[in-house]
Tab-separated table of C-alpha atoms and ligand atoms in Angstrom:
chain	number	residue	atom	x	y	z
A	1	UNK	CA	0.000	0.000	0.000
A	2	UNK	CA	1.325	3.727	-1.020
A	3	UNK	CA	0.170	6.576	1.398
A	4	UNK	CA	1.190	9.913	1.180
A	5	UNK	CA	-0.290	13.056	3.168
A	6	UNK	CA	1.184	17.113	2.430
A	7	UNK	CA	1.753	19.669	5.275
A	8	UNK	CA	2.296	23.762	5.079
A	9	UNK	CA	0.964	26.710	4.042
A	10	UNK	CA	1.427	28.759	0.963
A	11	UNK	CA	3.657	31.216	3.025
A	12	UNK	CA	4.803	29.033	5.365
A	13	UNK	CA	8.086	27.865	6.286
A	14	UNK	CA	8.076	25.432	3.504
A	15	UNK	CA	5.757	22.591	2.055
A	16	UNK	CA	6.280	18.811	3.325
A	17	UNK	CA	5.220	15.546	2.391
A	18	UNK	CA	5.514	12.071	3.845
A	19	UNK	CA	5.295	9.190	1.471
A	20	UNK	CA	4.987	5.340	2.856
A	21	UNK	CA	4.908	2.260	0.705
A	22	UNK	CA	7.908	2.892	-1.738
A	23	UNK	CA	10.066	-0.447	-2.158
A	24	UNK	CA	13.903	-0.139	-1.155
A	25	UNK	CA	16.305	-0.208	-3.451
A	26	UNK	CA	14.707	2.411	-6.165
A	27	UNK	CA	18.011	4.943	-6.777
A	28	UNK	CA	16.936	8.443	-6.910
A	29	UNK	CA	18.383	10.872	-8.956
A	30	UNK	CA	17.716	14.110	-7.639
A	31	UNK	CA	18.175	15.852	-10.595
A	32	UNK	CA	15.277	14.831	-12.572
A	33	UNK	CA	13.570	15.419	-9.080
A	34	UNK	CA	14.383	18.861	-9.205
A	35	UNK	CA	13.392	19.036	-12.799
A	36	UNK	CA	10.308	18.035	-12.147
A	37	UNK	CA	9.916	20.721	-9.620
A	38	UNK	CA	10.960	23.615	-12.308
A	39	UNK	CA	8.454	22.171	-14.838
A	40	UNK	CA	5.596	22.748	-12.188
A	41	UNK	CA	6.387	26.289	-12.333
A	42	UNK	CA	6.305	27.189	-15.887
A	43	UNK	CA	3.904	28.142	-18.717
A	44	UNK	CA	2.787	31.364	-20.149
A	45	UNK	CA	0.513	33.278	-17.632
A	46	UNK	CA	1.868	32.791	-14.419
A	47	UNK	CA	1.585	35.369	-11.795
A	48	UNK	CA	4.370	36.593	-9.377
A	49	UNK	CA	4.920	34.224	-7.603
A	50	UNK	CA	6.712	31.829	-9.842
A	51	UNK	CA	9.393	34.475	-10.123
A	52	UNK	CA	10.234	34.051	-6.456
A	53	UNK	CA	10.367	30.659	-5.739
A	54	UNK	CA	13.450	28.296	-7.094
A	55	UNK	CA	11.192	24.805	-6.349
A	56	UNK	CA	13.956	22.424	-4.935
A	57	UNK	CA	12.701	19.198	-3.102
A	58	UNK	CA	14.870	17.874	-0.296
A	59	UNK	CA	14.264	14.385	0.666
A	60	UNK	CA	15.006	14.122	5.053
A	61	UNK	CA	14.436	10.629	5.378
A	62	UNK	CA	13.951	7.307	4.222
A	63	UNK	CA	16.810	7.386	1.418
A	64	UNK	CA	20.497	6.647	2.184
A	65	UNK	CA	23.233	6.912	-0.575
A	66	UNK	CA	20.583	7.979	-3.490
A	67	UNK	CA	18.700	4.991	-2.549
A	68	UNK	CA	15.060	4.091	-0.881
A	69	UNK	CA	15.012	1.641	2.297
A	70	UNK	CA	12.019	1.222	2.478
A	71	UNK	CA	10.989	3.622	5.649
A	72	UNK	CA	8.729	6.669	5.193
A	73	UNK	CA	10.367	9.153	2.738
A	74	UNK	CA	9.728	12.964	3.858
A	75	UNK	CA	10.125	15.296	1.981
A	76	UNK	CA	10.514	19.484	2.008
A	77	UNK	CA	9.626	22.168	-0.213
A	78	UNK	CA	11.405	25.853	1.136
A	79	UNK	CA	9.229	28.380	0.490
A	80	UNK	CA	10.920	31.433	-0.534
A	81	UNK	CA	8.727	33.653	-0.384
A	82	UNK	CA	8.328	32.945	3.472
A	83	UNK	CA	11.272	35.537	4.490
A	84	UNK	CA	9.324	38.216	1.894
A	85	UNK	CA	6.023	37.581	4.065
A	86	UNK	CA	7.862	38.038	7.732
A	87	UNK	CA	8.968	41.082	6.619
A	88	UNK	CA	5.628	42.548	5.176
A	89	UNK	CA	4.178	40.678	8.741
A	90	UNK	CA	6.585	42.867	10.629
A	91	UNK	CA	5.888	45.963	8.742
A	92	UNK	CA	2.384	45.920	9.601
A	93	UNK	CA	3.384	45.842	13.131
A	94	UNK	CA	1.384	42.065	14.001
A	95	UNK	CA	1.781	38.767	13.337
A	96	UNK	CA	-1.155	37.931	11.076
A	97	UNK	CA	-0.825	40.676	9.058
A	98	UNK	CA	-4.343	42.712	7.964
A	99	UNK	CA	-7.206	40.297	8.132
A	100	UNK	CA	-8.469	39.579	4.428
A	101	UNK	CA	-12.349	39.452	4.448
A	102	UNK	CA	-13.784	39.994	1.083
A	103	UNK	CA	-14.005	36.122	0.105
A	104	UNK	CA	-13.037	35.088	-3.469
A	105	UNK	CA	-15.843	33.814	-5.659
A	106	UNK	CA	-14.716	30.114	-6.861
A	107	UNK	CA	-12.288	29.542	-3.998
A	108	UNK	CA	-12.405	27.882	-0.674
A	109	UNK	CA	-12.659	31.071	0.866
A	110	UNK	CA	-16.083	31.228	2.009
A	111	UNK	CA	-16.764	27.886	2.843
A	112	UNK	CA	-14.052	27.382	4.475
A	113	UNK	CA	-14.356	30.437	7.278
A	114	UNK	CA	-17.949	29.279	7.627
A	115	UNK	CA	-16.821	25.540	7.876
A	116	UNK	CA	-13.757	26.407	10.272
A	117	UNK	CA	-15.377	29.126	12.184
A	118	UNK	CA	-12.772	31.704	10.964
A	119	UNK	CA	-12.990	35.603	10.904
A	120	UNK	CA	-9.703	35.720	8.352
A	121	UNK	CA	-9.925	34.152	4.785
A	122	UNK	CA	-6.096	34.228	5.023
A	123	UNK	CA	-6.719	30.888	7.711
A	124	UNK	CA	-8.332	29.144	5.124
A	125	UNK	CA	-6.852	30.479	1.739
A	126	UNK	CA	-2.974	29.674	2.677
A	127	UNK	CA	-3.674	25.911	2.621
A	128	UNK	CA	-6.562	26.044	-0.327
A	129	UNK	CA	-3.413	27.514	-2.267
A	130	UNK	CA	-2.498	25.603	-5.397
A	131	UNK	CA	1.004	26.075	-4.142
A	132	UNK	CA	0.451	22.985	-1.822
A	133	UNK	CA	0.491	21.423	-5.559
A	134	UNK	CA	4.383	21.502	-5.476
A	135	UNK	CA	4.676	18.985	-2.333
A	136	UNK	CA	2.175	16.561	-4.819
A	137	UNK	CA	4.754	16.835	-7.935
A	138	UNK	CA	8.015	16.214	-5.520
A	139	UNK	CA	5.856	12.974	-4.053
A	140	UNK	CA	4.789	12.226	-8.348
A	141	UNK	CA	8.821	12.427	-8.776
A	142	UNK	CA	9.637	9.649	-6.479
A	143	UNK	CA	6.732	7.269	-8.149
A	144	UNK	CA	7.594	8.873	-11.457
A	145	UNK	CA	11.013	6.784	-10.467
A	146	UNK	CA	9.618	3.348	-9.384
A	147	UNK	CA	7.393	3.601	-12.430
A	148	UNK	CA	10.081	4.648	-14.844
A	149	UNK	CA	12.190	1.340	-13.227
A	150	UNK	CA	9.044	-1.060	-14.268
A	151	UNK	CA	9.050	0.520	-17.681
A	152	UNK	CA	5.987	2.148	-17.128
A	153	UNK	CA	5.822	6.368	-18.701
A	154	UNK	CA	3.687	9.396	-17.868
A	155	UNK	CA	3.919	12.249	-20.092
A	156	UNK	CA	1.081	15.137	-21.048
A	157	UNK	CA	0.210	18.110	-23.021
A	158	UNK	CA	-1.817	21.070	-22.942
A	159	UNK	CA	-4.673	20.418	-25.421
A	160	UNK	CA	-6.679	24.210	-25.165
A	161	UNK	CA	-6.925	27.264	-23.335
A	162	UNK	CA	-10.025	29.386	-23.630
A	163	UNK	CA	-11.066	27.103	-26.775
A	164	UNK	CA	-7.780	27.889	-28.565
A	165	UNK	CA	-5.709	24.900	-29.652
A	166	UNK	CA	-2.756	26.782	-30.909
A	167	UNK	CA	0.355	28.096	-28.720
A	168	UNK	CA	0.055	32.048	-30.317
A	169	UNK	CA	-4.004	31.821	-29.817
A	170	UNK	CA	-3.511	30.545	-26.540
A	171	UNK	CA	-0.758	33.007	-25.259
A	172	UNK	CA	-2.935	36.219	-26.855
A	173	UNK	CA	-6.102	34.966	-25.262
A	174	UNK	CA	-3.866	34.550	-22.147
A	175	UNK	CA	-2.383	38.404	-22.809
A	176	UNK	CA	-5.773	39.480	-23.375
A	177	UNK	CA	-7.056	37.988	-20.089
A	178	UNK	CA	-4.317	39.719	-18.325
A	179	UNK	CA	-4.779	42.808	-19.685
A	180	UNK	CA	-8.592	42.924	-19.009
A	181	UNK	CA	-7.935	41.775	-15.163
A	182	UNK	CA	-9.488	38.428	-16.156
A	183	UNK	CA	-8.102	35.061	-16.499
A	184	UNK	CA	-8.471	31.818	-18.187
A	185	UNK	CA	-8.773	27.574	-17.775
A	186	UNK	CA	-8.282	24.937	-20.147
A	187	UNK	CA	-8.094	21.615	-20.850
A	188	UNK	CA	-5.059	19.023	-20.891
A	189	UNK	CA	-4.105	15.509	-21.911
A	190	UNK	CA	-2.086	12.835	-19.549
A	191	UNK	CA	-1.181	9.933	-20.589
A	192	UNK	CA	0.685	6.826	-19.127
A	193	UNK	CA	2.351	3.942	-21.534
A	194	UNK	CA	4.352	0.764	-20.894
A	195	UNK	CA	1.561	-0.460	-18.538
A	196	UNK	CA	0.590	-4.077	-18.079
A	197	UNK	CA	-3.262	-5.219	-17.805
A	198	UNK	CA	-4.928	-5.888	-14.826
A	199	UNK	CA	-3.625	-2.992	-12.909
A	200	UNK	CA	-6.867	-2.044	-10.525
A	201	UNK	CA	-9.966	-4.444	-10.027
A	202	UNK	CA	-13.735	-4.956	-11.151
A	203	UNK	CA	-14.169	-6.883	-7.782
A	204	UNK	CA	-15.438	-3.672	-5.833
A	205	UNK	CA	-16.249	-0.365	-6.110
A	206	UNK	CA	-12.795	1.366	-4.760
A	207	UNK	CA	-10.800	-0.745	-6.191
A	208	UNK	CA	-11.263	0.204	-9.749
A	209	UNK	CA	-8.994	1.733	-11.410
A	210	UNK	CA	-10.867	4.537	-13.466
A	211	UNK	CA	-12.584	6.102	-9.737
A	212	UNK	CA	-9.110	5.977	-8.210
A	213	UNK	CA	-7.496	7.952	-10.865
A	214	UNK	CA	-10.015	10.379	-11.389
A	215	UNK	CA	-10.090	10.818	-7.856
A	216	UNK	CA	-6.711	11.835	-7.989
A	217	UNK	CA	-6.653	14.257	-11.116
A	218	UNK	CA	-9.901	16.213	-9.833
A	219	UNK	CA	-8.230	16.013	-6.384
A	220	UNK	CA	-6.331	18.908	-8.136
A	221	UNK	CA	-7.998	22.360	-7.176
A	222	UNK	CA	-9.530	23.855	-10.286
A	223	UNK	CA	-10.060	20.481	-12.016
A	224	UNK	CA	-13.511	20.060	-12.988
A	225	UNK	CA	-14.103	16.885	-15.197
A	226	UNK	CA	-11.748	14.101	-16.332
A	227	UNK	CA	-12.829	11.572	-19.184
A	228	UNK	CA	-11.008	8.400	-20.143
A	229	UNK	CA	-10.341	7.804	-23.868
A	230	UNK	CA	-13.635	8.792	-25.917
A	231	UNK	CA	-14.817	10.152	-22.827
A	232	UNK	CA	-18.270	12.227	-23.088
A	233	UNK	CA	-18.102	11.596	-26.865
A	234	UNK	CA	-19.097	7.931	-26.130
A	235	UNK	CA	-22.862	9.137	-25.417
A	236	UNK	CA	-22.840	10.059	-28.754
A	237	UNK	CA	-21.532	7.082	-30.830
A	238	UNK	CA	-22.450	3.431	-31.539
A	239	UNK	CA	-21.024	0.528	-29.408
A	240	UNK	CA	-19.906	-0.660	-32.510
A	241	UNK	CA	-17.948	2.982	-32.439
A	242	UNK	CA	-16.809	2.939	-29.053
A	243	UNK	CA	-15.519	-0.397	-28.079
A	244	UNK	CA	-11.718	-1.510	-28.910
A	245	UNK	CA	-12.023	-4.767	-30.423
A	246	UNK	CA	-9.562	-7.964	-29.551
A	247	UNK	CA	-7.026	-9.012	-31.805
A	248	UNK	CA	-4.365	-12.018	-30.854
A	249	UNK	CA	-0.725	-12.419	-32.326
A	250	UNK	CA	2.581	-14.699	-31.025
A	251	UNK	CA	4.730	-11.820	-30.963
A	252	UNK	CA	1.924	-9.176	-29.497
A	253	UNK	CA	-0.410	-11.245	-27.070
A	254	UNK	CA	-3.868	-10.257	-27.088
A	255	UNK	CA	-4.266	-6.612	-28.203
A	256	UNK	CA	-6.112	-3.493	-30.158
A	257	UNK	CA	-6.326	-1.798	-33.120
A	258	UNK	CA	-7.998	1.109	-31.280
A	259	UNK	CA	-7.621	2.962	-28.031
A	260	UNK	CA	-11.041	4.402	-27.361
A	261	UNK	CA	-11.467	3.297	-23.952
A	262	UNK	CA	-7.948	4.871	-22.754
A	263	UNK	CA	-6.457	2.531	-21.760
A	264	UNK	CA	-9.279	1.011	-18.579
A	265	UNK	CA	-12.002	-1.558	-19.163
A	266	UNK	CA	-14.076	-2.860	-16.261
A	267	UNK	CA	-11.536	-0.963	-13.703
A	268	UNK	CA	-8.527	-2.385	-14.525
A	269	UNK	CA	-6.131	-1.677	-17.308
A	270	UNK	CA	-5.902	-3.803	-20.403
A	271	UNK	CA	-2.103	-2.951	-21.496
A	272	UNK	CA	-3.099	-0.350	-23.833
A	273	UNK	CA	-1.991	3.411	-22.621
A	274	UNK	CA	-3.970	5.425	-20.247
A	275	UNK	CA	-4.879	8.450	-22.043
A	276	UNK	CA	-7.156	10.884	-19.819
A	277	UNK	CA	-8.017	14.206	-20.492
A	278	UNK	CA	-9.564	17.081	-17.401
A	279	UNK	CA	-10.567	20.417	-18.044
A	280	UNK	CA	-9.127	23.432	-15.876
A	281	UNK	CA	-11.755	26.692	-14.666
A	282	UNK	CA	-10.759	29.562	-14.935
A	283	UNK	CA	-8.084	30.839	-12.091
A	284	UNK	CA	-10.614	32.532	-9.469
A	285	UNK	CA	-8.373	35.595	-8.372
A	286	UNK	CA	-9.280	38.333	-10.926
A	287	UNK	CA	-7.233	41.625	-10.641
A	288	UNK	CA	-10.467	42.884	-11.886
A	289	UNK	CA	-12.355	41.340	-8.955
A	290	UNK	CA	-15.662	39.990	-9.028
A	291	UNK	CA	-18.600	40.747	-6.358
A	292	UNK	CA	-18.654	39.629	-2.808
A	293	UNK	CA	-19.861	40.423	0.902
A	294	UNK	CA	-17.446	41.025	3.450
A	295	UNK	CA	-17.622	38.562	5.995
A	296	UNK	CA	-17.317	40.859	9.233
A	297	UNK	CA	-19.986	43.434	8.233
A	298	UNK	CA	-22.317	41.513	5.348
A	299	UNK	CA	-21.876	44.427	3.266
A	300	UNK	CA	-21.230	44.300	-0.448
A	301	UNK	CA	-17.535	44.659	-1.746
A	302	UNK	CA	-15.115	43.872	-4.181
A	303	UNK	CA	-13.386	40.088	-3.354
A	304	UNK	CA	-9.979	40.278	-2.545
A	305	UNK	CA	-7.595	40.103	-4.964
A	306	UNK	CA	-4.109	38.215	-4.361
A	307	UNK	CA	-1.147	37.911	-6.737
A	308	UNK	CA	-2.176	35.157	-8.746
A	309	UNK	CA	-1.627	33.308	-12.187
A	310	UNK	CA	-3.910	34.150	-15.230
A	311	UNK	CA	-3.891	30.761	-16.277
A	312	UNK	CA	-1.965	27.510	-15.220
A	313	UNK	CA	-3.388	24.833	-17.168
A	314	UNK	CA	0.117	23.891	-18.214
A	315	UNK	CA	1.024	23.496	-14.481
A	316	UNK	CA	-1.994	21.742	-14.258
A	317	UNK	CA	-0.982	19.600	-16.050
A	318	UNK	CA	2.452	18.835	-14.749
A	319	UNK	CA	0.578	18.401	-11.188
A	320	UNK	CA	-1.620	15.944	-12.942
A	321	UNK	CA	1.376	14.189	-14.063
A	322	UNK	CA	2.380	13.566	-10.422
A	323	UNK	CA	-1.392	12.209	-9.474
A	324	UNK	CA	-1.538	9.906	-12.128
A	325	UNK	CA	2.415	8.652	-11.166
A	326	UNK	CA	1.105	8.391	-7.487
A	327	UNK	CA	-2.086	6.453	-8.529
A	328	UNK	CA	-0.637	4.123	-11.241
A	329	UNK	CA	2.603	3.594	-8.749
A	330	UNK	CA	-0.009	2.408	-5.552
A	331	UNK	CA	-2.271	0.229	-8.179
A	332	UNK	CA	1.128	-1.667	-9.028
A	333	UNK	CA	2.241	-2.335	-5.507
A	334	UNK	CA	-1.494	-2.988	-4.776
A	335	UNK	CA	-1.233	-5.899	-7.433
A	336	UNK	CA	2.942	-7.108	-7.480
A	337	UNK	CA	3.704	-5.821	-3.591
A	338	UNK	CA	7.160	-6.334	-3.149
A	339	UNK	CA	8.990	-4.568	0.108
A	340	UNK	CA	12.012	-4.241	-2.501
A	341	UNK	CA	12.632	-3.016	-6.261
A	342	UNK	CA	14.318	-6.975	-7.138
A	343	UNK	CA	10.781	-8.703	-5.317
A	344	UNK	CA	8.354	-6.234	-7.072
A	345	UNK	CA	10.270	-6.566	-10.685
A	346	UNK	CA	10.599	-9.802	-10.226
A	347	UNK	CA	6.973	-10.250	-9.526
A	348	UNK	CA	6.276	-8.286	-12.613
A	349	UNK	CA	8.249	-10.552	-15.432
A	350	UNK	CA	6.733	-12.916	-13.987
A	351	UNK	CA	3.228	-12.026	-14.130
A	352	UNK	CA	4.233	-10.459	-18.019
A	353	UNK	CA	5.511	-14.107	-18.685
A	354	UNK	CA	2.104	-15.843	-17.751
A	355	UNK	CA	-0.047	-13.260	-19.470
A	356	UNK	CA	0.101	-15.593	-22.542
B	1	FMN	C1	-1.036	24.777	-10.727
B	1	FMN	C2	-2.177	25.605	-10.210
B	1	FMN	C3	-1.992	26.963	-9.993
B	1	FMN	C4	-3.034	27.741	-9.519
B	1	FMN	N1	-2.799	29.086	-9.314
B	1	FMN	C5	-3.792	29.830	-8.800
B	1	FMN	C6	-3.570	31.220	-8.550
B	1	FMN	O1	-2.487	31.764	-8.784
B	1	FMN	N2	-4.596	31.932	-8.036
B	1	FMN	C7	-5.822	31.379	-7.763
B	1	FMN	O2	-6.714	32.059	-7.298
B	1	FMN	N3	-6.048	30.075	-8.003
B	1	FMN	C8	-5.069	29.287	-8.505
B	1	FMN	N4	-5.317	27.964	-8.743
B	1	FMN	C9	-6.688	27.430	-8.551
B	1	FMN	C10	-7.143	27.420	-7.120
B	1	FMN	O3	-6.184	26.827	-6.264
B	1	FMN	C11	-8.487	26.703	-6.980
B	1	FMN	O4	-9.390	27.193	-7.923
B	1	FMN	C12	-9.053	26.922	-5.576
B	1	FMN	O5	-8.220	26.264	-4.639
B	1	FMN	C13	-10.503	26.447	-5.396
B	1	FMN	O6	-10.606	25.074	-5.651
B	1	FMN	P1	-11.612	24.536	-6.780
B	1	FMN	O7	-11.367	25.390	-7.982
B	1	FMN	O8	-11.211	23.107	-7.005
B	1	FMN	O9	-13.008	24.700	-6.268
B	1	FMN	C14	-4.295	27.156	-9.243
B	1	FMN	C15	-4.475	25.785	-9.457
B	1	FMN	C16	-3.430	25.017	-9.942
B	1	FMN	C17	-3.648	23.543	-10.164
């Protein structure tokens, strides 16, 4: 079993992460780790923030000479922007700083004073921060690893933003945006090859692999839909249209000429690639700011506005990355266990070698 759970706040100290369940003997190499990291923070339309922080993960335990064993890994994330924010804390003379209470529309804002019994949004909107995101991609990294060592791949790419499919329509509806104090979602592709079948289960409802998966990718705040393969387009087509049919060869084993399901049938995988798609909203902090009550005095105002991205479907998309890693990397030590990389490879060729 793979477990992982994220601490900090958005201008805390840093961002941490502990992660159980990873065989030993998977080598790390930081490097791509760190790469990883970098790739979280790019893409046209990202706000200030981005330009501060440097995104390094630092792994504290569970590793020993670039190698797992076995133990909980933990893992930090240094916020840079921390030693900016004790500074504007001290300028203001207190140690919360001004209390923000003009919620944002389409943020956790609201509910989450209500919920929490809160008189500052800042209480709730430090941890509803996206930036918790970059403790979820160093986490993806290490799967991203064990996965890479079974042969298994997880790439994506940005498929729209605001309708546009091309790069310049994109960026100058993403200019646009910015200029108008308005900002912008989209829609993005993941995809994971190399994979065997029978990675998840029909047996019971949790254990398929479709609901864990998209559990994971609209885990990711601002996701709003995920579809598998053909996706929504299937209530529109024939069976005959939809389903991949089943083909047998010495060299191939069973397999298809299509890919319409992406990848799942009946919860489990069936060796073709995972190919998912989710759609991003729109990033709720407008610089133009949208209408709200204040939550002291129940008066009208304007909703506070933070520095924030214009759009970060790109991101997105990277973070996605790192949930489908974490999910595919806990469905195959669900299925081939192993408390080391030589048990759970092992377990694997073996499994491979029966499949026909
Ligand atoms: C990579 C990434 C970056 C984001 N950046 C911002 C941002 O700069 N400002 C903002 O208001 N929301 C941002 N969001 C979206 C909010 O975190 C999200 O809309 C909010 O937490 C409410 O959750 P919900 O949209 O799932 O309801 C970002 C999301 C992701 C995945």
């Amino acid at each position: 079993m793979l477990r992982f759970l994220t601490a900090g706040e958005s201008h805390g100290p840093c961002l941490t992460a502990i992660v159980e369940g990873l065989p030993a003997g998977l080598s790390l190499d930081e490097a791509r780790f760190n790469q990883e990291m970098a790739r979280r923070q790019e893409g046209f339309g990202r706000g200030g923030r981005m330009k501060i922080e440097r995104d390094r993960a630092e792994i504290l335990s569970g590793v020993r000479f670039g190698q797992t064993l076995g133990s909980p890994v933990s893992l930090r994330v240094v916020n840079a922007d921390w030693v900016n924010w004790e500074t504007k804390m001290a300028a203001f003379g207190e140690p919360a700083g001004p209390a923000v209470t003009a919620p944002r529309p389409g943020h956790a804002d609201l509910g989450g004073c209500q919920k929490y019994d809160r008189a500052d949004v800042r209480d709730i909107l430090e941890r509803a921060s996206a930036r918790e995101t970059a403790a979820r991609v160093a986490v993806g990294a290490l799967c991203r690893q064990l996965l890479e060592a079974c042969g298994i791949l997880v790439a994506s790419r940005v498929v729209s933003i605001g309708g546009a499919t091309e790069t310049a329509a994109q960026e100058a509806l993403i200019a646009g945006a910015k200029a108008a104090g308005d900002t912008l979602g989209g829609c993005f592709e993941v995809t994971a090859t190399g994979l065997m079948p029978g990675l998840g289960s029909h047996i019971q409802w949790d254990r398929r692999l479709d609901g864990q998966i998209a559990a994971a990718i609209v885990s990711i705040p601002a996701i709003k839909g995920v579809e598998f393969g053909e996706g929504f387009r299937c209530g529109e087509l024939l069976g005959s249209q939809v389903h991949d049919e089943i083909f047998y060869s010495e060299s191939r084993g069973y397999y298809r000429n299509t890919n319409r399901a992406g990848g799942i049938e009946g919860g489990m995988t069936n060796g073709e690639p995972i190919v998912l798609r989710a759609v991003m909203k729109p990033i709720p902090t407008l610089t133009r700011p949208l209408h709200s009550v204040d939550i002291l005095s129940q008066q009208p105002v304007l909703a506070n506005s933070e520095r924030s991205d214009v759009c970060a479907v790109a991101a997105a998309a990277c973070v996605a990355e790192a949930m489908l890693c974490i999910a595919l990397s806990s469905a195959l030590l669900d299925k081939f266990a192993g408390d080391s990389l030589p048990q759970l490879l092992a377990a694997i060729a073996h499994y491979r070698q029966n499949l026909r």
